[in-house]
mmCIF file of C-alpha atoms and ligand atoms in Angstrom:
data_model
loop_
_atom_site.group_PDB
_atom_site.id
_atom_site.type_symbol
_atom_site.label_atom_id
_atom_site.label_comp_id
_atom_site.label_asym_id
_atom_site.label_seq_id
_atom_site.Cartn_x
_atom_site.Cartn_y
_atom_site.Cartn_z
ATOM 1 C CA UNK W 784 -244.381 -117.272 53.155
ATOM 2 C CA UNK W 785 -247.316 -115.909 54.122
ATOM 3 C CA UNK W 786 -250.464 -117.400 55.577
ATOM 4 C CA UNK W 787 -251.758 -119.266 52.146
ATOM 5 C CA UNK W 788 -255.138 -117.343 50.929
ATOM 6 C CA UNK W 789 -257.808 -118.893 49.472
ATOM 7 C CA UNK W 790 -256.991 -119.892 46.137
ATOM 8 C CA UNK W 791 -253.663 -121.190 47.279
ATOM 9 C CA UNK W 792 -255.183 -123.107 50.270
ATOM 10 C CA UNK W 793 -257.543 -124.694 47.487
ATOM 11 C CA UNK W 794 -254.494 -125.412 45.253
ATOM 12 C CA UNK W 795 -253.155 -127.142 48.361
ATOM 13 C CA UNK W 796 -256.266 -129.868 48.541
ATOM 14 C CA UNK W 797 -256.360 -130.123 44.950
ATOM 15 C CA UNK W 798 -252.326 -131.065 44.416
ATOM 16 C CA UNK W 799 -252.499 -133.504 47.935
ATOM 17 C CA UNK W 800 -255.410 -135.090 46.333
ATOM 18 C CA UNK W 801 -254.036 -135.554 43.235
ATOM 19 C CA UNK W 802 -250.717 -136.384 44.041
ATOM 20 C CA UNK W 803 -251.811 -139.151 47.007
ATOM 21 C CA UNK W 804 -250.381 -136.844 50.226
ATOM 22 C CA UNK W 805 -252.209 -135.052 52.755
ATOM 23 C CA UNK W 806 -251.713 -132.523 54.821
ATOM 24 C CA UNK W 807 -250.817 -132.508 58.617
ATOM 25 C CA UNK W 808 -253.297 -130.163 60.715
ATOM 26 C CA UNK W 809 -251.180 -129.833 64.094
ATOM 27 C CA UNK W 810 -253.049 -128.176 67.105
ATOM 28 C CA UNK W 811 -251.490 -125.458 68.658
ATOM 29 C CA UNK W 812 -252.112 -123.564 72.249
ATOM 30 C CA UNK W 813 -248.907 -121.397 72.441
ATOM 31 C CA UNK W 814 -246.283 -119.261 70.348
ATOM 32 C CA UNK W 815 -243.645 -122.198 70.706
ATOM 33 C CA UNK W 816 -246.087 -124.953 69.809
ATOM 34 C CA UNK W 817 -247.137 -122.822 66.497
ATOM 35 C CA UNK W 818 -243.270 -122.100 65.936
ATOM 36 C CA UNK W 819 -242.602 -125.794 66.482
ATOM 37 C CA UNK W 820 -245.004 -126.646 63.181
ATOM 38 C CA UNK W 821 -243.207 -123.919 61.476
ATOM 39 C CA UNK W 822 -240.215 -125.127 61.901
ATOM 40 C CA UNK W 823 -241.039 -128.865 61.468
ATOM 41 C CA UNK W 824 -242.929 -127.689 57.767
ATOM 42 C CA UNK W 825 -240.290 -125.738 56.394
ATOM 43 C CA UNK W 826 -237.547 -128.328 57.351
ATOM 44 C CA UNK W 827 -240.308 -131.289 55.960
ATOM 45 C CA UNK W 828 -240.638 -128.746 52.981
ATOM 46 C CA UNK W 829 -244.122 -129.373 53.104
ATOM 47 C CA UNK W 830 -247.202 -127.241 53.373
ATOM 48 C CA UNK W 831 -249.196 -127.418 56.076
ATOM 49 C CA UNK W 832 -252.329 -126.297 58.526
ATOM 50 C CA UNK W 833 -252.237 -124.873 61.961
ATOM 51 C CA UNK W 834 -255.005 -125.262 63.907
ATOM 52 C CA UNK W 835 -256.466 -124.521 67.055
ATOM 53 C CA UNK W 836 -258.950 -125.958 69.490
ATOM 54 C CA UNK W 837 -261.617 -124.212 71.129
ATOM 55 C CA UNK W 838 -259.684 -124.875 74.537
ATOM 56 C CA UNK W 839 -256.523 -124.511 72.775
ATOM 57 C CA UNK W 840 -257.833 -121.097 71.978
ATOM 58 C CA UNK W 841 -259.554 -120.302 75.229
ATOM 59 C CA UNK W 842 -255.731 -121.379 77.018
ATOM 60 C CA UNK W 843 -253.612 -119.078 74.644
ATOM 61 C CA UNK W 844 -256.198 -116.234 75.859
ATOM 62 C CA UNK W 845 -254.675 -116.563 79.739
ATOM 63 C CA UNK W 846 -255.998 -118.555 82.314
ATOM 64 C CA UNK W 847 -258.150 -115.364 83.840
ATOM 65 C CA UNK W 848 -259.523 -114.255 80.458
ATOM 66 C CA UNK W 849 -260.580 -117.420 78.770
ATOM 67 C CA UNK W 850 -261.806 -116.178 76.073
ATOM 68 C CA UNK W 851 -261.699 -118.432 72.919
ATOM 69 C CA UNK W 852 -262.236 -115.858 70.272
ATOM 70 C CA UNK W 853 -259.866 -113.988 71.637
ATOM 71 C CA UNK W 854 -256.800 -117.011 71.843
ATOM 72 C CA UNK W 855 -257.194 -118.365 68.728
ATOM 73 C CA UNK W 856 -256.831 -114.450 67.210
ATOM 74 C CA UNK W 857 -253.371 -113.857 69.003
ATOM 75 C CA UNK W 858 -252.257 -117.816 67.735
ATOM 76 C CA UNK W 859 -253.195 -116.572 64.284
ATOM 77 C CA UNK W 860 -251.605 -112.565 64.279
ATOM 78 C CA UNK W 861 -248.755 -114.288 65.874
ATOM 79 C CA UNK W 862 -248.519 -117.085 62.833
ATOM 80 C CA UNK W 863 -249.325 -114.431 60.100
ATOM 81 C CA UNK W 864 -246.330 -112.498 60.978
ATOM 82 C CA UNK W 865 -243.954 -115.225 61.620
ATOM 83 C CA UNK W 866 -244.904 -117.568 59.055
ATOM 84 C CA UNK W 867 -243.626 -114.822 56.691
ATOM 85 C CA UNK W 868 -240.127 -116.288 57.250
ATOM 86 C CA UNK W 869 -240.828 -119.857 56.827
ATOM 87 C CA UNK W 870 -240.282 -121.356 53.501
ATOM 88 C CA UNK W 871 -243.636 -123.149 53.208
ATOM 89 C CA UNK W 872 -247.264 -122.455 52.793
ATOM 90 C CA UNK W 873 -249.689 -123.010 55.978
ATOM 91 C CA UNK W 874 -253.314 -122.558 56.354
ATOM 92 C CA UNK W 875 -254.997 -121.445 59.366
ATOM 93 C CA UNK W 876 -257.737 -123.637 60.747
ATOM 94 C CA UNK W 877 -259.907 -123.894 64.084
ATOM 95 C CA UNK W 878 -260.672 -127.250 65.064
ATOM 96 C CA UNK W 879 -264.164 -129.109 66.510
ATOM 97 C CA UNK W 880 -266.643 -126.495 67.273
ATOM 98 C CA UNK W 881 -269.937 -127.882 68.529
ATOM 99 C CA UNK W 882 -273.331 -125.985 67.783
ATOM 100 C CA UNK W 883 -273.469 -124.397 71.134
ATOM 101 C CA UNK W 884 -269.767 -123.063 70.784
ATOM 102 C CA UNK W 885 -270.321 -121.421 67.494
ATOM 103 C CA UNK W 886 -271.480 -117.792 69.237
ATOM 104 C CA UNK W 887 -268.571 -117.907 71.528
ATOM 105 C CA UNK W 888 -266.085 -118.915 68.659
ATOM 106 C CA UNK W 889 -266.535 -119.705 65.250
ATOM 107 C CA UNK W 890 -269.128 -116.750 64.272
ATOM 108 C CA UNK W 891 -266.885 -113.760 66.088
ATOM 109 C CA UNK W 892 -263.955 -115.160 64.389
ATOM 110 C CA UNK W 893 -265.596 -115.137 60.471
ATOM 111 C CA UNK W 894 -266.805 -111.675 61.469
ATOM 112 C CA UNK W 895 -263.331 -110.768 62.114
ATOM 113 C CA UNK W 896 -262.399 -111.642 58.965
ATOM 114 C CA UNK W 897 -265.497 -109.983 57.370
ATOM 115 C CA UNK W 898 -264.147 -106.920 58.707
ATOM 116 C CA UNK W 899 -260.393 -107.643 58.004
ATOM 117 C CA UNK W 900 -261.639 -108.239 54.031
ATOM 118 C CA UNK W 901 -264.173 -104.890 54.216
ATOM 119 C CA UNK W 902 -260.433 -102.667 55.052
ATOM 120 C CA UNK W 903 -258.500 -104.788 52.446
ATOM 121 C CA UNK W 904 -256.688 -107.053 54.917
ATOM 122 C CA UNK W 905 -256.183 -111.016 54.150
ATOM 123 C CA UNK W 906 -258.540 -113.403 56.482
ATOM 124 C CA UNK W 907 -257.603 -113.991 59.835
ATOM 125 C CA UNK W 908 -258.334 -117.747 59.666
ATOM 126 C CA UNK W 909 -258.188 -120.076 56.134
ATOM 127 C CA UNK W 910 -261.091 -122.334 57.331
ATOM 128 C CA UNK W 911 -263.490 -123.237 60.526
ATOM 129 C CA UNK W 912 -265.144 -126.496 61.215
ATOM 130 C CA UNK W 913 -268.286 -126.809 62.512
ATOM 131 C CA UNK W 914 -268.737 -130.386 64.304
ATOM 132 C CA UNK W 915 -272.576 -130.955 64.503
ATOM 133 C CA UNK W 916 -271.978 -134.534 64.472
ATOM 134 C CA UNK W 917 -273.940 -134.948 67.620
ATOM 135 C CA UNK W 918 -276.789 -133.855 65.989
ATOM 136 C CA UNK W 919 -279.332 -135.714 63.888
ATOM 137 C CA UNK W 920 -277.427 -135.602 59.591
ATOM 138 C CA UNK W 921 -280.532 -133.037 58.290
ATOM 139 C CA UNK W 922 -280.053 -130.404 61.483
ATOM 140 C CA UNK W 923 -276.343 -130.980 60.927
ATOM 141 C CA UNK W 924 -276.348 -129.916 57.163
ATOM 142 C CA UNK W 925 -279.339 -126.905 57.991
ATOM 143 C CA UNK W 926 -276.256 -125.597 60.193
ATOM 144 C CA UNK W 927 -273.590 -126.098 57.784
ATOM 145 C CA UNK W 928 -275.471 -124.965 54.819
ATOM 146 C CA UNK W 929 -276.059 -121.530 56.025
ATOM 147 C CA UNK W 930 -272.680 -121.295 57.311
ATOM 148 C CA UNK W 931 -270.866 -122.699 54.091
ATOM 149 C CA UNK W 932 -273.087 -119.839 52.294
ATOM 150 C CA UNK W 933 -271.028 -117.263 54.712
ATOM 151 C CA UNK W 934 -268.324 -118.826 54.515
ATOM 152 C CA UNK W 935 -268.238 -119.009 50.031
ATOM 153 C CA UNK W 936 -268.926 -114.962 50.052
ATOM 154 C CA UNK W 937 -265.408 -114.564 52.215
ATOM 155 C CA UNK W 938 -263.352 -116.835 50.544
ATOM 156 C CA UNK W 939 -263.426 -119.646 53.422
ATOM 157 C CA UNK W 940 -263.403 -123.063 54.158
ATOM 158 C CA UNK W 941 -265.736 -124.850 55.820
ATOM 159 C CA UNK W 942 -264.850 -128.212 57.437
ATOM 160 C CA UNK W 943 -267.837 -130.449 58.910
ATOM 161 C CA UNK W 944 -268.290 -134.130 60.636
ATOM 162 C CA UNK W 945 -270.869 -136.366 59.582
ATOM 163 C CA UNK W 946 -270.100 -139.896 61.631
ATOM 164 C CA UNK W 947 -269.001 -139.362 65.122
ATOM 165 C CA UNK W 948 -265.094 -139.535 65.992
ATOM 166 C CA UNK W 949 -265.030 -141.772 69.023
ATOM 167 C CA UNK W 950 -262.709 -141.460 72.149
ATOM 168 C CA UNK W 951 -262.269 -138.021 73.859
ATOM 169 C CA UNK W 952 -261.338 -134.172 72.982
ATOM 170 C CA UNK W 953 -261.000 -131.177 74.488
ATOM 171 C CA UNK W 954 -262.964 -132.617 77.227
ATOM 172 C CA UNK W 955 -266.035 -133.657 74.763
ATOM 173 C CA UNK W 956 -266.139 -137.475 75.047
ATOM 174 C CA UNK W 957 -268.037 -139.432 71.939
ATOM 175 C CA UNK W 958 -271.177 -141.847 73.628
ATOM 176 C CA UNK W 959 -270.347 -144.986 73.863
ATOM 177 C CA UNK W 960 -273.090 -145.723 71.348
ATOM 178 C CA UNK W 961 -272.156 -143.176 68.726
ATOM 179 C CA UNK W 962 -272.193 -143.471 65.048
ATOM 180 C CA UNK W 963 -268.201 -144.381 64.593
ATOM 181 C CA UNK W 964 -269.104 -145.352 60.732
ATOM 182 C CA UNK W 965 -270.244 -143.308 58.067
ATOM 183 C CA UNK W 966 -272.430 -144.307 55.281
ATOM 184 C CA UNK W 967 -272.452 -143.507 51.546
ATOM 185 C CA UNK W 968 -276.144 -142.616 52.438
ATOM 186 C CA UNK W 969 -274.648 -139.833 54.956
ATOM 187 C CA UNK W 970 -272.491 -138.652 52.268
ATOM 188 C CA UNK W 971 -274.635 -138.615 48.954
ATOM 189 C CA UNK W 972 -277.043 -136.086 51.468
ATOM 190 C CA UNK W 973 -273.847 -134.124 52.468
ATOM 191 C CA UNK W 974 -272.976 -133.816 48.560
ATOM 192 C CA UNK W 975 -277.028 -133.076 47.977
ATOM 193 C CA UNK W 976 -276.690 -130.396 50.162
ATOM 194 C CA UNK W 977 -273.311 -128.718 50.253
ATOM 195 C CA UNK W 978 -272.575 -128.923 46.993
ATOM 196 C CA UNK W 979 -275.701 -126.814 45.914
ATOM 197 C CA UNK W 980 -273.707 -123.587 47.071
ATOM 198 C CA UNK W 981 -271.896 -122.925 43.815
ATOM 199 C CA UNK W 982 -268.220 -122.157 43.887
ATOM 200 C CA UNK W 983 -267.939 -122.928 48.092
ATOM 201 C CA UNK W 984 -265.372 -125.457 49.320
ATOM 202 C CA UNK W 985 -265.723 -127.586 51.892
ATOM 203 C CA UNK W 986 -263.924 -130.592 54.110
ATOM 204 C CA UNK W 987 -265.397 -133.531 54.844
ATOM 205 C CA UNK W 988 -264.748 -135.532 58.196
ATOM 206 C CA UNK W 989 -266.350 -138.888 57.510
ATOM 207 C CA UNK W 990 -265.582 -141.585 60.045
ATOM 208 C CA UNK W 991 -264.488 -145.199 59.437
ATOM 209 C CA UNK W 992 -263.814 -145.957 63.287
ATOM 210 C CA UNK W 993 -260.904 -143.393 64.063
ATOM 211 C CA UNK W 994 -260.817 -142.285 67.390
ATOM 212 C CA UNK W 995 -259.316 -139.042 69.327
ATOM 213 C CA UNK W 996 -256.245 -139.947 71.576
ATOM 214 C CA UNK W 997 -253.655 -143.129 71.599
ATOM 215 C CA UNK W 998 -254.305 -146.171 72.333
ATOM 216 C CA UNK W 999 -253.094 -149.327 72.732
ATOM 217 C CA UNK W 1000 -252.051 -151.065 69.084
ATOM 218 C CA UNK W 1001 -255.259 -153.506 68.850
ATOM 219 C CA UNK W 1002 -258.161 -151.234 70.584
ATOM 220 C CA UNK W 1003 -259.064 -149.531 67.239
ATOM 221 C CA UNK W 1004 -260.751 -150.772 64.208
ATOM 222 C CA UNK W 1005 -260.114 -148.575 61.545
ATOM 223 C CA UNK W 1006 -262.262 -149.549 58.354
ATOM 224 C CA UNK W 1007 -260.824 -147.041 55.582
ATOM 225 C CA UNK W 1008 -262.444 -148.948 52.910
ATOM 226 C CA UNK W 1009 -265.717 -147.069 53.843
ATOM 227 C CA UNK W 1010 -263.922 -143.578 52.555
ATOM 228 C CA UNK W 1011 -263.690 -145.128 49.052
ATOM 229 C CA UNK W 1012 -266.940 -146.157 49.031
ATOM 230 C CA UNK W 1013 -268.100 -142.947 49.854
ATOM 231 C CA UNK W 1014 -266.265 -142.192 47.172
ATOM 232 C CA UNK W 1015 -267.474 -144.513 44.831
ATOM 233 C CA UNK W 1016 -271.077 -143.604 45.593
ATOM 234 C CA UNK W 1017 -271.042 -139.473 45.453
ATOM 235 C CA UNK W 1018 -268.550 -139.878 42.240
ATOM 236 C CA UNK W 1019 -271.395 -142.294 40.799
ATOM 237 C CA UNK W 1020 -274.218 -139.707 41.827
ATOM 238 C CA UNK W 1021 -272.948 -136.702 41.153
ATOM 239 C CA UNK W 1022 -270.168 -136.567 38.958
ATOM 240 C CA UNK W 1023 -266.007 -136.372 39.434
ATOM 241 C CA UNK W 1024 -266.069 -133.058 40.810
ATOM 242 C CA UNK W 1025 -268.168 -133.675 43.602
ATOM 243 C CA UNK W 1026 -265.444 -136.116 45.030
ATOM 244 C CA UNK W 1027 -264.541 -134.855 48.502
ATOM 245 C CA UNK W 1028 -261.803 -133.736 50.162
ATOM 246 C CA UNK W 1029 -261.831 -135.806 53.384
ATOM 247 C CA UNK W 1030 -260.482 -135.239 56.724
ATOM 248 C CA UNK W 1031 -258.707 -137.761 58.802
ATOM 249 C CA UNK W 1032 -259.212 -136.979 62.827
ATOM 250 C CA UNK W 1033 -257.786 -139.138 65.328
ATOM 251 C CA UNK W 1034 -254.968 -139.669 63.176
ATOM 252 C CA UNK W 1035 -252.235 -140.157 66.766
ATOM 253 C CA UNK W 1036 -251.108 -143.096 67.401
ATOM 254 C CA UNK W 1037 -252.663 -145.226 63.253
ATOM 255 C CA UNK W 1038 -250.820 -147.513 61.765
ATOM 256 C CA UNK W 1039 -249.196 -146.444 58.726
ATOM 257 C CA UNK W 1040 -251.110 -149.115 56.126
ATOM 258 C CA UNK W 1041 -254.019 -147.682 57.017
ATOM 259 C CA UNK W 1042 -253.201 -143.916 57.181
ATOM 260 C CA UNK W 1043 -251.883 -144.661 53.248
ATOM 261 C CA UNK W 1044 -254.639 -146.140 52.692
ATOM 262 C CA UNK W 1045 -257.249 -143.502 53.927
ATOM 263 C CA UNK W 1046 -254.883 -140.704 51.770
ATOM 264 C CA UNK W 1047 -255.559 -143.139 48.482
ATOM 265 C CA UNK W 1048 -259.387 -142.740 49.063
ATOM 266 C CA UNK W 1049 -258.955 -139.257 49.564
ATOM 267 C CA UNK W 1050 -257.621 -137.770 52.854
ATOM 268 C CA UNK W 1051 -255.520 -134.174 52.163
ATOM 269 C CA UNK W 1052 -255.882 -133.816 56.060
ATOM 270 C CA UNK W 1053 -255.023 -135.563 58.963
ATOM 271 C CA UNK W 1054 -255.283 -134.602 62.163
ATOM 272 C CA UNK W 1055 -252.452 -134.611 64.988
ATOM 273 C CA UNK W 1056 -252.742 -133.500 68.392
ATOM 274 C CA UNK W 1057 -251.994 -136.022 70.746
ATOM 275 C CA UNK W 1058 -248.430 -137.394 69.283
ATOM 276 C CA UNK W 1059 -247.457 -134.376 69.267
ATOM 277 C CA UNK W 1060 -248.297 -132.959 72.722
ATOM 278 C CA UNK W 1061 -246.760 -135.904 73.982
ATOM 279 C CA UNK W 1062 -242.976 -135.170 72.208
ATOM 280 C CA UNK W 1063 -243.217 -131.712 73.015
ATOM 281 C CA UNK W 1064 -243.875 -133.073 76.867
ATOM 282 C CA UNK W 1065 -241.415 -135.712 76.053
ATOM 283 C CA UNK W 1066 -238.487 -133.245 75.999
ATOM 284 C CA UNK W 1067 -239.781 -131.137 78.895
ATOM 285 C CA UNK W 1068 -239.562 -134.533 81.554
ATOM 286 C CA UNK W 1069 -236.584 -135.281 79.924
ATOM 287 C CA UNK W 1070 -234.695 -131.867 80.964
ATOM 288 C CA UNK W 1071 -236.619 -131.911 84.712
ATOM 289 C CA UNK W 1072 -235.124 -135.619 85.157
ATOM 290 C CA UNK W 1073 -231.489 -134.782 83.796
ATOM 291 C CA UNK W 1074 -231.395 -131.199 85.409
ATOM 292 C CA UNK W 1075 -233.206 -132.349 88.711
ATOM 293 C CA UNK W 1076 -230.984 -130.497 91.051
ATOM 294 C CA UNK W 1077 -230.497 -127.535 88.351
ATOM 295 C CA UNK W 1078 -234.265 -127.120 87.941
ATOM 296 C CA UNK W 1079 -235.013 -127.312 91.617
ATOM 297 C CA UNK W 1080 -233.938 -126.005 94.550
ATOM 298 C CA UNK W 1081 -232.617 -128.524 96.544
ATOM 299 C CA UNK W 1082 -231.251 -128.800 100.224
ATOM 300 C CA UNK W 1083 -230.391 -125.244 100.419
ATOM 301 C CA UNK W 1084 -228.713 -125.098 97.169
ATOM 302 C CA UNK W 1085 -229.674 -122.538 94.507
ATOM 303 C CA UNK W 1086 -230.412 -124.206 91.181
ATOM 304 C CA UNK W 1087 -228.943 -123.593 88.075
ATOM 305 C CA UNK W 1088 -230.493 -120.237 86.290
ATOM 306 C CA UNK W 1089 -229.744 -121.789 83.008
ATOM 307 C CA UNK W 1090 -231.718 -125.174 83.722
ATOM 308 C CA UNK W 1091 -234.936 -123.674 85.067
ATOM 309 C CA UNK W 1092 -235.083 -120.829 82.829
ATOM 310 C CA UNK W 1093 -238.408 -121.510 80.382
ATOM 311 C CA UNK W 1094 -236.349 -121.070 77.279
ATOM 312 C CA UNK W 1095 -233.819 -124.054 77.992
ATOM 313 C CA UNK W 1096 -236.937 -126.553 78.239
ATOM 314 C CA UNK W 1097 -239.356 -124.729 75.887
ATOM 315 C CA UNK W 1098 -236.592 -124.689 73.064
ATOM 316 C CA UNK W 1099 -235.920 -128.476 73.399
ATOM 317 C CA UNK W 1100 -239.304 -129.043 73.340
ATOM 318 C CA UNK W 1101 -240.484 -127.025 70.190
ATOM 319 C CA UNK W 1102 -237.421 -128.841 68.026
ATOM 320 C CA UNK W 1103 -238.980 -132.333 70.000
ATOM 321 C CA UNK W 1104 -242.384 -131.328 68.584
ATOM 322 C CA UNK W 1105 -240.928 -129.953 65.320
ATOM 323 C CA UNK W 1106 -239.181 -133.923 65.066
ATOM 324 C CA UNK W 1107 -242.994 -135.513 65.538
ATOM 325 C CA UNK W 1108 -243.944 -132.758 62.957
ATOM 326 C CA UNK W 1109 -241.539 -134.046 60.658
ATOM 327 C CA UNK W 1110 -242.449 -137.403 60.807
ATOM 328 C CA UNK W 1111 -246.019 -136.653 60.512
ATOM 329 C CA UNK W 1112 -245.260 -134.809 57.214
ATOM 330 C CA UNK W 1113 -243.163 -138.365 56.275
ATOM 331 C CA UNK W 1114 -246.169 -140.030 57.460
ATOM 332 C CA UNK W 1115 -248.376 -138.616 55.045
ATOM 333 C CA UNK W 1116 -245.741 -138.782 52.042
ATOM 334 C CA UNK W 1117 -246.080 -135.192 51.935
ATOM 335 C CA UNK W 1118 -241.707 -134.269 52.221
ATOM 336 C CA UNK W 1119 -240.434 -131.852 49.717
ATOM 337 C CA UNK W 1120 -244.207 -131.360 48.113
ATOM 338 C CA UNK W 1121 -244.282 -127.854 49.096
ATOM 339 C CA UNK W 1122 -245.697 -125.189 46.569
ATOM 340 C CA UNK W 1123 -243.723 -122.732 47.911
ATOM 341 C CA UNK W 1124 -240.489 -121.993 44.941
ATOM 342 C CA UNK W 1125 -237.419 -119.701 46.239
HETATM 343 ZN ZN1 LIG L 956 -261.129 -134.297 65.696
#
């Protein structure tokens, strides 16, 4: 199918709200990494986001252009054409973008789709977020109120943080004193402020102690009660249809209990980066260790064409990553929900 538009993508949220899934947003850096989603969503029969990293993005542009703009456009051509074939919706997504990225990334890649929508073409991306957790909440929501205003006039999604998500990403590392909790406080001013541009949708990351990377089972605290009383308190305030759709991050390496728990409260989104990159890895030292003298050439010998050619490796390890992609859909009780009817 293709590349869900807006009123699909919203459709999405809506059902995985109602019906108690969510959604796994897989980052992507490569073709094979964004065919490995494909082909773990369509055999999940689930729906699904692709997203992409500002150094995801900035990779998949070549190591001597590094231009982030530029790699997360060829990810998404490259997914709009394919995902044509796949039996499943996806949405497109870019992942953290930090105030003093959004020139280099987020704003050239809504303008593309501004001029994409001006010649009758569908959007490049389905949503952005805009991370300004590190900021004080009001110059956080000044920032995502004018972009959520651009964003509602071209039909996209805007995803923002308020709470910090600890541990590391992309190379930005969370202080060791950061805000790891959000408050119902943080989120009634969200709601005050977001929800005064009529007819926009928007994501909400709120944290309740989830953290970027794996870690051992024990180092994180995950408090998903806070989401429902988020809940509670912007439902109370402002009415049933200002209940949010939240956004897990961190979501590698959580226990199950409380990844159910967090979709109950909410969550149509969870975030997956790390599990993943590790199974498609996973298959990769698993060929080098098996082939070791096809791979390499050893003591004179020649190697084995077939071993160390990059489509032996890279094809075990987009079905590897399309396995973790499966299980993430299972994960999130999202099998066999897609919207998508033959
Ligand atoms: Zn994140």
């Amino acid at each position: 199918m293709p590349v869900a538009d807006y009123h699909k993508y919203c459709r999405m949220l809506e059902r995985a709200r109602e019906g108690r899934f969510a959604y796994p947003a897989i980052n992507v850096t490569s073709l094979t990494t964004a065919n490995a989603v494909l082909k773990g969503l369509a055999e999940s029969r689930s729906d699904g986001i692709i997203q992409v990293s500002t150094g995801g993005a900035a990779f998949a542009s070549g190591s001597l252009v590094k231009d982030m703009a530029l790699g997360a456009v060829s990810i998404a051509e490259h997914v709009h054409r394919v995902a044509e074939r796949y039996p499943v919706y996806v949405a497109l997504h870019t992942d953290h973008c930090q105030a003093d990225k959004l020139d280099q990334y987020v704003l050239p890649l809504v303008e593309e789709t501004e001029k994409r929508r001006a010649s009758g073409r569908p959007n490049l991306f389905s949503s952005h977020m805009f991370d300004g957790s590190a900021l004080p909440l009001k110059d956080n929501l000044d920032i995502s109120v004018k972009l959520l205003e651009r964003f509602q006039k071209n039909e996209l999604i805007l995803e923002i943080e308020a709470g910090v998500v600890g541990g590391e990403e992309d190379g930005v590392k969370a202080e060791a004193s950061a805000k790891l909790y959000t408050t119902p406080e943080d989120t009634l001013e969200v709601a005050r402020r977001l929800n005064a541009i009529k007819g926009a949708c928007y994501l909400l990351a709120a944290t309740f102690g989830n953290v970027h990377g794996v870690y051992k089972p024990g180092a994180v605290k995950l408090k998903p009660t806070i989401l429902r009383d988020c809940q509670e308190a912007v439902v109370k305030h402002y009415g049933e249809e200002a209940r949010f759709f939240l956004v897990f991050h961190g979501g590698s390496g959580s226990e199950l209990a409380d990844i159910h728990e967090a979709i109950d409260y909410g969550v149509v989104k969870m975030n997956v980066d790390t599990d993943t990159q590790y199974a498609f890895t996973r298959a990769i030292a698993h060929h080098m260790l098996k082939n070791y003298d096809g791979v390499l050439r050893v003591d004179g010998e020649v190697g084995n064409k077939k071993n160390y050619d990059p489509r032996s490796y890279l094809t075990s390890a987009e079905a590897s990553m399309a396995e973790r992609v499966k299980q993430a859909v299972r994960d999130l009780r999202g099998t066999g929900t897609t919207m998508f009817k033959t």
